[in-house]
PDB file of N, CA and C in Angstrom:
ATOM      1  N   UNK A  39      14.235   0.166  12.608  1.00 74.00           N
ATOM      2  CA  UNK A  39      13.443   1.221  13.291  1.00 74.00           C
ATOM      3  C   UNK A  39      11.870   1.002  12.852  1.00 74.00           C
ATOM      4  N   UNK A  40      11.167   1.905  13.366  1.00 92.00           N
ATOM      5  CA  UNK A  40       9.768   1.977  13.031  1.00 92.00           C
ATOM      6  C   UNK A  40       9.524   2.648  11.719  1.00 92.00           C
ATOM      7  N   UNK A  41       8.526   2.048  11.163  1.00 94.00           N
ATOM      8  CA  UNK A  41       8.154   2.642   9.753  1.00 94.00           C
ATOM      9  C   UNK A  41       6.723   3.013   9.822  1.00 94.00           C
ATOM     10  N   UNK A  42       6.351   3.960   8.936  1.00 96.00           N
ATOM     11  CA  UNK A  42       4.957   4.315   8.622  1.00 96.00           C
ATOM     12  C   UNK A  42       4.796   4.438   7.111  1.00 96.00           C
ATOM     13  N   UNK A  43       3.706   4.007   6.726  1.00 96.00           N
ATOM     14  CA  UNK A  43       3.349   4.094   5.277  1.00 96.00           C
ATOM     15  C   UNK A  43       2.284   5.170   4.997  1.00 96.00           C
ATOM     16  N   UNK A  44       2.391   5.922   3.884  1.00 96.00           N
ATOM     17  CA  UNK A  44       1.359   6.890   3.527  1.00 96.00           C
ATOM     18  C   UNK A  44       0.900   6.667   2.177  1.00 96.00           C
ATOM     19  N   UNK A  45      -0.355   7.068   1.832  1.00 95.00           N
ATOM     20  CA  UNK A  45      -0.855   7.025   0.526  1.00 95.00           C
ATOM     21  C   UNK A  45      -1.175   8.433   0.075  1.00 95.00           C
ATOM     22  N   UNK A  46      -1.158   8.693  -1.254  1.00 94.00           N
ATOM     23  CA  UNK A  46      -1.263  10.175  -1.604  1.00 94.00           C
ATOM     24  C   UNK A  46      -2.187  10.261  -2.934  1.00 94.00           C
ATOM     25  N   UNK A  47      -2.549  11.532  -3.086  1.00 93.00           N
ATOM     26  CA  UNK A  47      -3.187  11.894  -4.361  1.00 93.00           C
ATOM     27  C   UNK A  47      -2.176  11.853  -5.560  1.00 93.00           C
ATOM     28  N   UNK A  48      -0.877  11.685  -5.190  1.00 94.00           N
ATOM     29  CA  UNK A  48       0.235  11.614  -6.246  1.00 94.00           C
ATOM     30  C   UNK A  48       0.263  10.146  -6.819  1.00 94.00           C
ATOM     31  N   UNK A  49      -0.601   9.394  -6.251  1.00 93.00           N
ATOM     32  CA  UNK A  49      -0.838   7.992  -6.687  1.00 93.00           C
ATOM     33  C   UNK A  49       0.379   7.050  -6.343  1.00 93.00           C
ATOM     34  N   UNK A  50       1.143   7.362  -5.228  1.00 94.00           N
ATOM     35  CA  UNK A  50       2.227   6.639  -4.756  1.00 94.00           C
ATOM     36  C   UNK A  50       1.916   6.178  -3.233  1.00 94.00           C
ATOM     37  N   UNK A  51       2.792   5.279  -2.865  1.00 95.00           N
ATOM     38  CA  UNK A  51       2.810   4.852  -1.501  1.00 95.00           C
ATOM     39  C   UNK A  51       4.337   5.259  -1.003  1.00 95.00           C
ATOM     40  N   UNK A  52       4.321   5.834   0.120  1.00 96.00           N
ATOM     41  CA  UNK A  52       5.692   6.232   0.687  1.00 96.00           C
ATOM     42  C   UNK A  52       5.909   5.581   1.965  1.00 96.00           C
ATOM     43  N   UNK A  53       7.205   4.980   2.095  1.00 96.00           N
ATOM     44  CA  UNK A  53       7.530   4.466   3.415  1.00 96.00           C
ATOM     45  C   UNK A  53       8.510   5.363   4.138  1.00 96.00           C
ATOM     46  N   UNK A  54       8.202   5.690   5.350  1.00 97.00           N
ATOM     47  CA  UNK A  54       8.887   6.675   6.117  1.00 97.00           C
ATOM     48  C   UNK A  54       9.609   5.915   7.418  1.00 97.00           C
ATOM     49  N   UNK A  55      10.659   6.552   7.807  1.00 96.00           N
ATOM     50  CA  UNK A  55      11.407   6.239   9.060  1.00 96.00           C
ATOM     51  C   UNK A  55      10.854   7.078  10.112  1.00 96.00           C
ATOM     52  N   UNK A  56      10.257   6.641  11.096  1.00 96.00           N
ATOM     53  CA  UNK A  56       9.542   7.496  12.132  1.00 96.00           C
ATOM     54  C   UNK A  56      10.671   8.244  12.932  1.00 96.00           C
ATOM     55  N   UNK A  57      11.696   7.653  13.208  1.00 95.00           N
ATOM     56  CA  UNK A  57      12.655   8.258  14.090  1.00 95.00           C
ATOM     57  C   UNK A  57      13.459   9.553  13.318  1.00 95.00           C
ATOM     58  N   UNK A  58      13.724   9.392  12.005  1.00 95.00           N
ATOM     59  CA  UNK A  58      14.388  10.327  11.359  1.00 95.00           C
ATOM     60  C   UNK A  58      13.579  11.245  10.401  1.00 95.00           C
ATOM     61  N   UNK A  59      12.384  10.767  10.164  1.00 96.00           N
ATOM     62  CA  UNK A  59      11.324  11.536   9.150  1.00 96.00           C
ATOM     63  C   UNK A  59      11.858  11.365   7.776  1.00 96.00           C
ATOM     64  N   UNK A  60      12.815  10.571   7.502  1.00 97.00           N
ATOM     65  CA  UNK A  60      13.114  10.331   6.099  1.00 97.00           C
ATOM     66  C   UNK A  60      12.370   9.424   5.360  1.00 97.00           C
ATOM     67  N   UNK A  61      12.022   9.747   4.117  1.00 97.00           N
ATOM     68  CA  UNK A  61      11.329   8.849   3.260  1.00 97.00           C
ATOM     69  C   UNK A  61      12.336   7.875   2.639  1.00 97.00           C
ATOM     70  N   UNK A  62      11.964   6.653   3.072  1.00 95.00           N
ATOM     71  CA  UNK A  62      13.028   5.532   2.651  1.00 95.00           C
ATOM     72  C   UNK A  62      12.854   4.931   1.340  1.00 95.00           C
ATOM     73  N   UNK A  63      11.447   4.933   0.837  1.00 94.00           N
ATOM     74  CA  UNK A  63      11.208   4.606  -0.511  1.00 94.00           C
ATOM     75  C   UNK A  63       9.788   5.145  -0.959  1.00 94.00           C
ATOM     76  N   UNK A  64       9.690   5.038  -2.270  1.00 95.00           N
ATOM     77  CA  UNK A  64       8.373   5.446  -2.843  1.00 95.00           C
ATOM     78  C   UNK A  64       8.040   4.266  -3.776  1.00 95.00           C
ATOM     79  N   UNK A  65       6.836   3.854  -3.477  1.00 94.00           N
ATOM     80  CA  UNK A  65       6.261   2.520  -4.209  1.00 94.00           C
ATOM     81  C   UNK A  65       5.362   3.146  -5.391  1.00 94.00           C
ATOM     82  N   UNK A  66       5.692   2.914  -6.510  1.00 87.00           N
ATOM     83  CA  UNK A  66       4.962   3.436  -7.676  1.00 87.00           C
ATOM     84  C   UNK A  66       4.915   2.426  -8.725  1.00 87.00           C
ATOM     85  N   UNK A  67       3.702   1.699  -8.900  1.00 69.00           N
ATOM     86  CA  UNK A  67       3.651   0.685  -9.914  1.00 69.00           C
ATOM     87  C   UNK A  67       2.499   0.972 -10.833  1.00 69.00           C
ATOM     88  N   UNK A  68       2.218   2.371 -10.984  1.00 74.00           N
ATOM     89  CA  UNK A  68       1.208   2.586 -12.077  1.00 74.00           C
ATOM     90  C   UNK A  68      -0.224   2.665 -11.663  1.00 74.00           C
ATOM     91  N   UNK A  69      -0.287   3.029 -10.286  1.00 82.00           N
ATOM     92  CA  UNK A  69      -1.758   3.301  -9.888  1.00 82.00           C
ATOM     93  C   UNK A  69      -2.274   4.525 -10.726  1.00 82.00           C
ATOM     94  N   UNK A  70      -3.493   4.417 -11.043  1.00 87.00           N
ATOM     95  CA  UNK A  70      -4.036   5.450 -11.804  1.00 87.00           C
ATOM     96  C   UNK A  70      -5.071   6.298 -11.027  1.00 87.00           C
ATOM     97  N   UNK A  71      -5.135   6.110  -9.769  1.00 90.00           N
ATOM     98  CA  UNK A  71      -5.886   6.799  -8.881  1.00 90.00           C
ATOM     99  C   UNK A  71      -5.267   7.171  -7.574  1.00 90.00           C
ATOM    100  N   UNK A  72      -5.792   7.945  -6.756  1.00 94.00           N
ATOM    101  CA  UNK A  72      -5.332   8.359  -5.486  1.00 94.00           C
ATOM    102  C   UNK A  72      -5.306   7.087  -4.610  1.00 94.00           C
ATOM    103  N   UNK A  73      -4.174   7.039  -3.777  1.00 95.00           N
ATOM    104  CA  UNK A  73      -4.081   5.951  -2.832  1.00 95.00           C
ATOM    105  C   UNK A  73      -4.716   6.393  -1.514  1.00 95.00           C
ATOM    106  N   UNK A  74      -5.841   5.657  -1.173  1.00 95.00           N
ATOM    107  CA  UNK A  74      -6.683   5.992  -0.195  1.00 95.00           C
ATOM    108  C   UNK A  74      -6.435   5.199   1.140  1.00 95.00           C
ATOM    109  N   UNK A  75      -5.776   4.093   1.100  1.00 96.00           N
ATOM    110  CA  UNK A  75      -5.554   3.275   2.265  1.00 96.00           C
ATOM    111  C   UNK A  75      -4.359   2.412   2.143  1.00 96.00           C
ATOM    112  N   UNK A  76      -3.580   2.237   3.197  1.00 96.00           N
ATOM    113  CA  UNK A  76      -2.438   1.288   3.263  1.00 96.00           C
ATOM    114  C   UNK A  76      -2.535   0.601   4.531  1.00 96.00           C
ATOM    115  N   UNK A  77      -2.094  -0.592   4.564  1.00 96.00           N
ATOM    116  CA  UNK A  77      -1.920  -1.454   5.767  1.00 96.00           C
ATOM    117  C   UNK A  77      -0.872  -2.422   5.710  1.00 96.00           C
ATOM    118  N   UNK A  78      -0.027  -2.588   6.729  1.00 95.00           N
ATOM    119  CA  UNK A  78       1.106  -3.474   6.886  1.00 95.00           C
ATOM    120  C   UNK A  78       0.476  -4.848   7.220  1.00 95.00           C
ATOM    121  N   UNK A  79       0.951  -5.883   6.704  1.00 93.00           N
ATOM    122  CA  UNK A  79       0.788  -7.239   7.050  1.00 93.00           C
ATOM    123  C   UNK A  79       1.217  -7.478   8.427  1.00 93.00           C
ATOM    124  N   UNK A  80       0.401  -7.844   9.503  1.00 91.00           N
ATOM    125  CA  UNK A  80       0.881  -7.942  10.928  1.00 91.00           C
ATOM    126  C   UNK A  80       1.959  -9.008  11.053  1.00 91.00           C
ATOM    127  N   UNK A  81       1.920 -10.084  10.377  1.00 91.00           N
ATOM    128  CA  UNK A  81       2.784 -11.219  10.504  1.00 91.00           C
ATOM    129  C   UNK A  81       4.027 -10.996   9.677  1.00 91.00           C
ATOM    130  N   UNK A  82       4.027 -10.007   8.760  1.00 91.00           N
ATOM    131  CA  UNK A  82       5.266  -9.725   7.912  1.00 91.00           C
ATOM    132  C   UNK A  82       5.207  -8.225   7.531  1.00 91.00           C
ATOM    133  N   UNK A  83       5.870  -7.451   8.401  1.00 87.00           N
ATOM    134  CA  UNK A  83       5.885  -5.996   8.046  1.00 87.00           C
ATOM    135  C   UNK A  83       6.614  -5.554   6.878  1.00 87.00           C
ATOM    136  N   UNK A  84       7.153  -6.427   6.060  1.00 93.00           N
ATOM    137  CA  UNK A  84       7.787  -6.139   4.921  1.00 93.00           C
ATOM    138  C   UNK A  84       6.775  -6.143   3.772  1.00 93.00           C
ATOM    139  N   UNK A  85       5.614  -6.521   4.053  1.00 95.00           N
ATOM    140  CA  UNK A  85       4.454  -6.629   3.136  1.00 95.00           C
ATOM    141  C   UNK A  85       3.423  -5.567   3.497  1.00 95.00           C
ATOM    142  N   UNK A  86       2.832  -4.892   2.451  1.00 95.00           N
ATOM    143  CA  UNK A  86       1.992  -3.777   2.614  1.00 95.00           C
ATOM    144  C   UNK A  86       0.846  -3.936   1.524  1.00 95.00           C
ATOM    145  N   UNK A  87      -0.326  -3.658   1.931  1.00 95.00           N
ATOM    146  CA  UNK A  87      -1.487  -3.459   0.900  1.00 95.00           C
ATOM    147  C   UNK A  87      -1.889  -2.119   0.716  1.00 95.00           C
ATOM    148  N   UNK A  88      -2.137  -1.725  -0.520  1.00 96.00           N
ATOM    149  CA  UNK A  88      -2.769  -0.296  -0.808  1.00 96.00           C
ATOM    150  C   UNK A  88      -3.990  -0.448  -1.558  1.00 96.00           C
ATOM    151  N   UNK A  89      -5.001   0.522  -1.138  1.00 95.00           N
ATOM    152  CA  UNK A  89      -6.227   0.548  -1.842  1.00 95.00           C
ATOM    153  C   UNK A  89      -6.380   1.884  -2.627  1.00 95.00           C
ATOM    154  N   UNK A  90      -6.874   1.917  -3.746  1.00 94.00           N
ATOM    155  CA  UNK A  90      -6.865   3.229  -4.553  1.00 94.00           C
ATOM    156  C   UNK A  90      -8.189   3.452  -5.293  1.00 94.00           C
ATOM    157  N   UNK A  91      -8.195   4.589  -5.702  1.00 94.00           N
ATOM    158  CA  UNK A  91      -9.437   5.105  -6.631  1.00 94.00           C
ATOM    159  C   UNK A  91      -9.419   4.500  -7.941  1.00 94.00           C
ATOM    160  N   UNK A  92      -8.383   3.634  -8.267  1.00 94.00           N
ATOM    161  CA  UNK A  92      -8.411   2.980  -9.611  1.00 94.00           C
ATOM    162  C   UNK A  92      -9.094   1.620  -9.385  1.00 94.00           C
ATOM    163  N   UNK A  93      -9.803   1.340  -8.251  1.00 95.00           N
ATOM    164  CA  UNK A  93     -10.490   0.059  -7.990  1.00 95.00           C
ATOM    165  C   UNK A  93      -9.707  -1.129  -7.879  1.00 95.00           C
ATOM    166  N   UNK A  94      -8.433  -0.959  -7.493  1.00 95.00           N
ATOM    167  CA  UNK A  94      -7.454  -2.031  -7.341  1.00 95.00           C
ATOM    168  C   UNK A  94      -6.918  -2.020  -5.822  1.00 95.00           C
ATOM    169  N   UNK A  95      -6.537  -3.153  -5.490  1.00 95.00           N
ATOM    170  CA  UNK A  95      -5.643  -3.385  -4.182  1.00 95.00           C
ATOM    171  C   UNK A  95      -4.282  -4.009  -4.781  1.00 95.00           C
ATOM    172  N   UNK A  96      -3.264  -3.422  -4.259  1.00 95.00           N
ATOM    173  CA  UNK A  96      -1.960  -3.925  -4.601  1.00 95.00           C
ATOM    174  C   UNK A  96      -1.144  -4.471  -3.419  1.00 95.00           C
ATOM    175  N   UNK A  97      -0.565  -5.596  -3.569  1.00 95.00           N
ATOM    176  CA  UNK A  97       0.290  -6.050  -2.433  1.00 95.00           C
ATOM    177  C   UNK A  97       1.793  -5.755  -2.736  1.00 95.00           C
ATOM    178  N   UNK A  98       2.413  -5.111  -1.880  1.00 96.00           N
ATOM    179  CA  UNK A  98       3.901  -4.739  -2.048  1.00 96.00           C
ATOM    180  C   UNK A  98       4.700  -5.447  -1.159  1.00 96.00           C
ATOM    181  N   UNK A  99       5.994  -5.711  -1.724  1.00 96.00           N
ATOM    182  CA  UNK A  99       7.158  -6.143  -1.015  1.00 96.00           C
ATOM    183  C   UNK A  99       7.948  -4.898  -0.852  1.00 96.00           C
ATOM    184  N   UNK A 100       7.999  -4.464   0.413  1.00 94.00           N
ATOM    185  CA  UNK A 100       8.658  -3.161   0.650  1.00 94.00           C
ATOM    186  C   UNK A 100      10.217  -3.201   0.445  1.00 94.00           C
ATOM    187  N   UNK A 101      10.761  -4.271   0.823  1.00 93.00           N
ATOM    188  CA  UNK A 101      12.326  -4.302   0.740  1.00 93.00           C
ATOM    189  C   UNK A 101      12.653  -4.479  -0.825  1.00 93.00           C
ATOM    190  N   UNK A 102      11.910  -5.097  -1.641  1.00 94.00           N
ATOM    191  CA  UNK A 102      12.263  -5.069  -3.130  1.00 94.00           C
ATOM    192  C   UNK A 102      11.633  -3.806  -3.776  1.00 94.00           C
ATOM    193  N   UNK A 103      10.717  -3.180  -3.136  1.00 92.00           N
ATOM    194  CA  UNK A 103      10.109  -1.977  -3.801  1.00 92.00           C
ATOM    195  C   UNK A 103       9.232  -2.333  -4.931  1.00 92.00           C
ATOM    196  N   UNK A 104       8.642  -3.602  -4.890  1.00 93.00           N
ATOM    197  CA  UNK A 104       7.861  -4.083  -6.170  1.00 93.00           C
ATOM    198  C   UNK A 104       6.359  -4.471  -5.634  1.00 93.00           C
ATOM    199  N   UNK A 105       5.514  -4.289  -6.565  1.00 93.00           N
ATOM    200  CA  UNK A 105       4.203  -4.747  -6.381  1.00 93.00           C
ATOM    201  C   UNK A 105       4.115  -6.229  -6.826  1.00 93.00           C
ATOM    202  N   UNK A 106       3.836  -7.116  -5.892  1.00 94.00           N
ATOM    203  CA  UNK A 106       3.772  -8.508  -5.995  1.00 94.00           C
ATOM    204  C   UNK A 106       2.472  -8.995  -6.628  1.00 94.00           C
ATOM    205  N   UNK A 107       1.393  -8.318  -6.308  1.00 94.00           N
ATOM    206  CA  UNK A 107       0.110  -8.713  -6.681  1.00 94.00           C
ATOM    207  C   UNK A 107      -0.791  -7.512  -6.867  1.00 94.00           C
ATOM    208  N   UNK A 108      -1.714  -7.639  -7.963  1.00 94.00           N
ATOM    209  CA  UNK A 108      -2.710  -6.609  -8.247  1.00 94.00           C
ATOM    210  C   UNK A 108      -4.062  -7.373  -8.145  1.00 94.00           C
ATOM    211  N   UNK A 109      -4.815  -6.956  -7.237  1.00 94.00           N
ATOM    212  CA  UNK A 109      -6.218  -7.544  -7.075  1.00 94.00           C
ATOM    213  C   UNK A 109      -7.178  -6.625  -7.601  1.00 94.00           C
ATOM    214  N   UNK A 110      -8.015  -7.169  -8.689  1.00 95.00           N
ATOM    215  CA  UNK A 110      -9.030  -6.529  -9.371  1.00 95.00           C
ATOM    216  C   UNK A 110     -10.383  -6.970  -8.885  1.00 95.00           C
ATOM    217  N   UNK A 111     -11.496  -6.185  -9.103  1.00 93.00           N
ATOM    218  CA  UNK A 111     -12.727  -6.810  -8.834  1.00 93.00           C
ATOM    219  C   UNK A 111     -13.777  -5.782  -8.270  1.00 93.00           C
ATOM    220  N   UNK A 112     -13.148  -4.784  -7.706  1.00 94.00           N
ATOM    221  CA  UNK A 112     -14.144  -3.702  -7.193  1.00 94.00           C
ATOM    222  C   UNK A 112     -14.691  -2.894  -8.239  1.00 94.00           C
ATOM    223  N   UNK A 113     -15.962  -2.479  -8.152  1.00 95.00           N
ATOM    224  CA  UNK A 113     -16.594  -1.748  -9.140  1.00 95.00           C
ATOM    225  C   UNK A 113     -16.468  -0.130  -8.913  1.00 95.00           C
ATOM    226  N   UNK A 114     -16.091   0.112  -7.658  1.00 95.00           N
ATOM    227  CA  UNK A 114     -15.863   1.607  -7.289  1.00 95.00           C
ATOM    228  C   UNK A 114     -14.514   1.680  -6.613  1.00 95.00           C
ATOM    229  N   UNK A 115     -14.111   2.906  -6.181  1.00 95.00           N
ATOM    230  CA  UNK A 115     -12.926   3.177  -5.440  1.00 95.00           C
ATOM    231  C   UNK A 115     -12.739   2.255  -4.237  1.00 95.00           C
ATOM    232  N   UNK A 116     -11.492   1.892  -4.018  1.00 95.00           N
ATOM    233  CA  UNK A 116     -11.325   1.188  -2.697  1.00 95.00           C
ATOM    234  C   UNK A 116     -10.793   2.133  -1.755  1.00 95.00           C
ATOM    235  N   UNK A 117     -11.554   2.176  -0.701  1.00 95.00           N
ATOM    236  CA  UNK A 117     -11.388   3.212   0.465  1.00 95.00           C
ATOM    237  C   UNK A 117     -10.594   2.730   1.634  1.00 95.00           C
ATOM    238  N   UNK A 118     -10.655   1.354   1.875  1.00 95.00           N
ATOM    239  CA  UNK A 118      -9.986   0.912   2.971  1.00 95.00           C
ATOM    240  C   UNK A 118      -9.484  -0.452   2.732  1.00 95.00           C
ATOM    241  N   UNK A 119      -8.250  -0.840   3.225  1.00 95.00           N
ATOM    242  CA  UNK A 119      -7.797  -2.125   3.280  1.00 95.00           C
ATOM    243  C   UNK A 119      -7.268  -2.508   4.617  1.00 95.00           C
ATOM    244  N   UNK A 120      -7.295  -3.796   4.927  1.00 94.00           N
ATOM    245  CA  UNK A 120      -6.892  -4.326   6.283  1.00 94.00           C
ATOM    246  C   UNK A 120      -6.704  -5.774   6.168  1.00 94.00           C
ATOM    247  N   UNK A 121      -5.557  -6.226   6.955  1.00 92.00           N
ATOM    248  CA  UNK A 121      -5.253  -7.762   6.992  1.00 92.00           C
ATOM    249  C   UNK A 121      -5.947  -8.282   8.265  1.00 92.00           C
ATOM    250  N   UNK A 122      -6.160  -9.480   8.349  1.00 91.00           N
ATOM    251  CA  UNK A 122      -6.656 -10.115   9.563  1.00 91.00           C
ATOM    252  C   UNK A 122      -5.466 -10.162  10.520  1.00 91.00           C
ATOM    253  N   UNK A 123      -5.621  -9.965  11.925  1.00 87.00           N
ATOM    254  CA  UNK A 123      -4.488  -9.903  12.778  1.00 87.00           C
ATOM    255  C   UNK A 123      -3.468 -11.029  12.669  1.00 87.00           C
ATOM    256  N   UNK A 124      -3.867 -12.254  12.285  1.00 84.00           N
ATOM    257  CA  UNK A 124      -2.931 -13.227  12.191  1.00 84.00           C
ATOM    258  C   UNK A 124      -2.523 -13.491  10.775  1.00 84.00           C
ATOM    259  N   UNK A 125      -2.856 -12.721   9.870  1.00 73.00           N
ATOM    260  CA  UNK A 125      -2.428 -12.776   8.480  1.00 73.00           C
ATOM    261  C   UNK A 125      -3.220 -13.922   7.654  1.00 73.00           C
ATOM    262  N   UNK A 126      -4.147 -14.449   8.292  1.00 75.00           N
ATOM    263  CA  UNK A 126      -4.977 -15.599   7.681  1.00 75.00           C
ATOM    264  C   UNK A 126      -6.420 -15.170   7.546  1.00 75.00           C
ATOM    265  N   UNK A 127      -7.167 -15.974   6.857  1.00 66.00           N
ATOM    266  CA  UNK A 127      -8.590 -15.773   6.714  1.00 66.00           C
ATOM    267  C   UNK A 127      -9.289 -16.309   7.986  1.00 66.00           C
TER     268      UNK A 127
END
């Protein structure tokens, strides 16, 4: 089915089933700030990026419910994340 992801002040990312409105999973790997932005990888909708007020970007494997990578380097809040359309640079 179709999925939608949301980020929240509660510092989590939630994955929702559009057709039923059910929350399928909550991704929580210790973000210490609000989740401001989420984006699915166009070439692999099982992968998701989140950007937060804790100055990090996290790459998630939705089926495992795990954070696979934490990207550090921003000096301020991460307000937006996006993948290139083909998943490459």
